[in-house]
Amino acid sequence: KGFAGVHNVSKDKAEGVPFALRPYPPAPARIPPLYLRGLDPQARYAIDGLPEVRSGQAWMAIGLRLPLNNLESSVRRIRRVSMR
């Protein structure tokens, strides 16, 4: 559907790396969120390039929206900033 994404998380759930790619744009198209998995629901996480700090539970429920144009990709770093 014009979008591919994967997400890896460290064993201790302290860091993760989502990767998204838009190989071609079906017109018109809105890229769906990349739903993150494997985060600690109780911990709080920051994602490089985004101002929000949210719980792992929130990131996993809301997902990550990455604005991508044709033939663009995005890699972000997720890091745990605190435990509840």
mmCIF file of C-alpha atoms in Angstrom:
data_model
loop_
_atom_site.group_PDB
_atom_site.id
_atom_site.type_symbol
_atom_site.label_atom_id
_atom_site.label_comp_id
_atom_site.label_asym_id
_atom_site.label_seq_id
_atom_site.Cartn_x
_atom_site.Cartn_y
_atom_site.Cartn_z
ATOM 1 C CA LYS A 1 0.000 0.000 0.000
ATOM 2 C CA GLY A 2 2.890 2.366 -0.555
ATOM 3 C CA PHE A 3 4.400 2.121 2.919
ATOM 4 C CA ALA A 4 6.622 -0.304 4.827
ATOM 5 C CA GLY A 5 7.894 -0.117 8.382
ATOM 6 C CA VAL A 6 9.703 -2.134 11.040
ATOM 7 C CA HIS A 7 10.603 -1.462 14.645
ATOM 8 C CA ASN A 8 13.308 -3.081 16.764
ATOM 9 C CA VAL A 9 13.608 -2.794 20.557
ATOM 10 C CA SER A 10 16.557 -3.683 22.796
ATOM 11 C CA LYS A 11 16.155 -6.622 25.195
ATOM 12 C CA ASP A 12 16.043 -4.290 28.192
ATOM 13 C CA LYS A 13 13.394 -2.142 26.429
ATOM 14 C CA ALA A 14 15.516 0.979 26.961
ATOM 15 C CA GLU A 15 15.954 1.845 23.266
ATOM 16 C CA GLY A 16 14.373 1.155 19.928
ATOM 17 C CA VAL A 17 14.705 2.071 16.272
ATOM 18 C CA PRO A 18 11.707 2.394 13.965
ATOM 19 C CA PHE A 19 12.347 2.473 10.222
ATOM 20 C CA ALA A 20 9.759 3.487 7.628
ATOM 21 C CA LEU A 21 9.959 3.630 3.832
ATOM 22 C CA ARG A 22 7.580 4.989 1.232
ATOM 23 C CA PRO A 23 8.644 3.335 -2.045
ATOM 24 C CA TYR A 24 5.843 4.880 -4.130
ATOM 25 C CA PRO A 25 2.846 7.121 -3.451
ATOM 26 C CA PRO A 26 -0.584 5.789 -4.230
ATOM 27 C CA ALA A 27 -2.565 8.946 -4.925
ATOM 28 C CA PRO A 28 -3.990 10.386 -2.791
ATOM 29 C CA ALA A 29 -2.565 8.625 0.226
ATOM 30 C CA ARG A 30 -2.102 9.255 3.901
ATOM 31 C CA ILE A 31 0.496 7.054 5.499
ATOM 32 C CA PRO A 32 -0.891 5.117 8.467
ATOM 33 C CA PRO A 33 0.889 5.269 11.822
ATOM 34 C CA LEU A 34 3.685 2.813 12.543
ATOM 35 C CA TYR A 35 2.456 0.949 15.628
ATOM 36 C CA LEU A 36 5.330 0.384 18.009
ATOM 37 C CA ARG A 37 5.568 -2.851 19.992
ATOM 38 C CA GLY A 38 7.772 -4.179 22.756
ATOM 39 C CA LEU A 39 8.115 -0.977 24.791
ATOM 40 C CA ASP A 40 7.678 -1.017 28.568
ATOM 41 C CA PRO A 41 4.105 0.278 29.036
ATOM 42 C CA GLN A 42 5.028 1.958 32.338
ATOM 43 C CA ALA A 43 8.210 3.710 31.162
ATOM 44 C CA ARG A 44 8.304 7.096 29.418
ATOM 45 C CA TYR A 45 9.978 7.394 26.015
ATOM 46 C CA ALA A 46 11.282 10.193 23.814
ATOM 47 C CA ILE A 47 11.649 9.851 20.050
ATOM 48 C CA ASP A 48 14.328 11.817 18.217
ATOM 49 C CA GLY A 49 12.858 14.732 16.305
ATOM 50 C CA LEU A 50 9.564 14.802 18.223
ATOM 51 C CA PRO A 51 8.768 17.103 21.154
ATOM 52 C CA GLU A 52 6.474 14.641 22.946
ATOM 53 C CA VAL A 53 7.529 12.330 25.755
ATOM 54 C CA ARG A 54 4.924 9.623 26.270
ATOM 55 C CA SER A 55 4.514 6.355 28.079
ATOM 56 C CA GLY A 56 5.332 3.159 26.257
ATOM 57 C CA GLN A 57 1.650 2.312 26.495
ATOM 58 C CA ALA A 58 0.707 5.580 24.742
ATOM 59 C CA TRP A 59 3.281 5.170 21.939
ATOM 60 C CA MET A 60 2.126 1.596 21.337
ATOM 61 C CA ALA A 61 -1.570 2.614 21.241
ATOM 62 C CA ILE A 62 -1.245 5.832 19.214
ATOM 63 C CA GLY A 63 1.579 4.787 16.924
ATOM 64 C CA LEU A 64 4.185 6.964 15.258
ATOM 65 C CA ARG A 65 3.258 9.147 12.291
ATOM 66 C CA LEU A 66 6.150 9.855 9.978
ATOM 67 C CA PRO A 67 5.591 12.306 7.124
ATOM 68 C CA LEU A 68 7.168 10.706 4.076
ATOM 69 C CA ASN A 69 7.142 11.744 0.449
ATOM 70 C CA ASN A 70 7.775 9.486 -2.524
ATOM 71 C CA LEU A 71 10.993 7.462 -2.171
ATOM 72 C CA GLU A 72 11.735 8.828 1.314
ATOM 73 C CA SER A 73 12.617 6.890 4.422
ATOM 74 C CA SER A 74 12.935 7.723 8.106
ATOM 75 C CA VAL A 75 14.901 6.214 10.963
ATOM 76 C CA ARG A 76 14.332 7.494 14.500
ATOM 77 C CA ARG A 77 15.820 6.616 17.860
ATOM 78 C CA ILE A 78 13.489 5.844 20.740
ATOM 79 C CA ARG A 79 14.955 6.053 24.225
ATOM 80 C CA ARG A 80 13.550 5.471 27.679
ATOM 81 C CA VAL A 81 13.820 8.685 29.679
ATOM 82 C CA SER A 82 12.228 7.568 32.943
ATOM 83 C CA MET A 83 10.361 4.844 34.744
ATOM 84 C CA ARG A 84 7.042 5.546 36.444
#
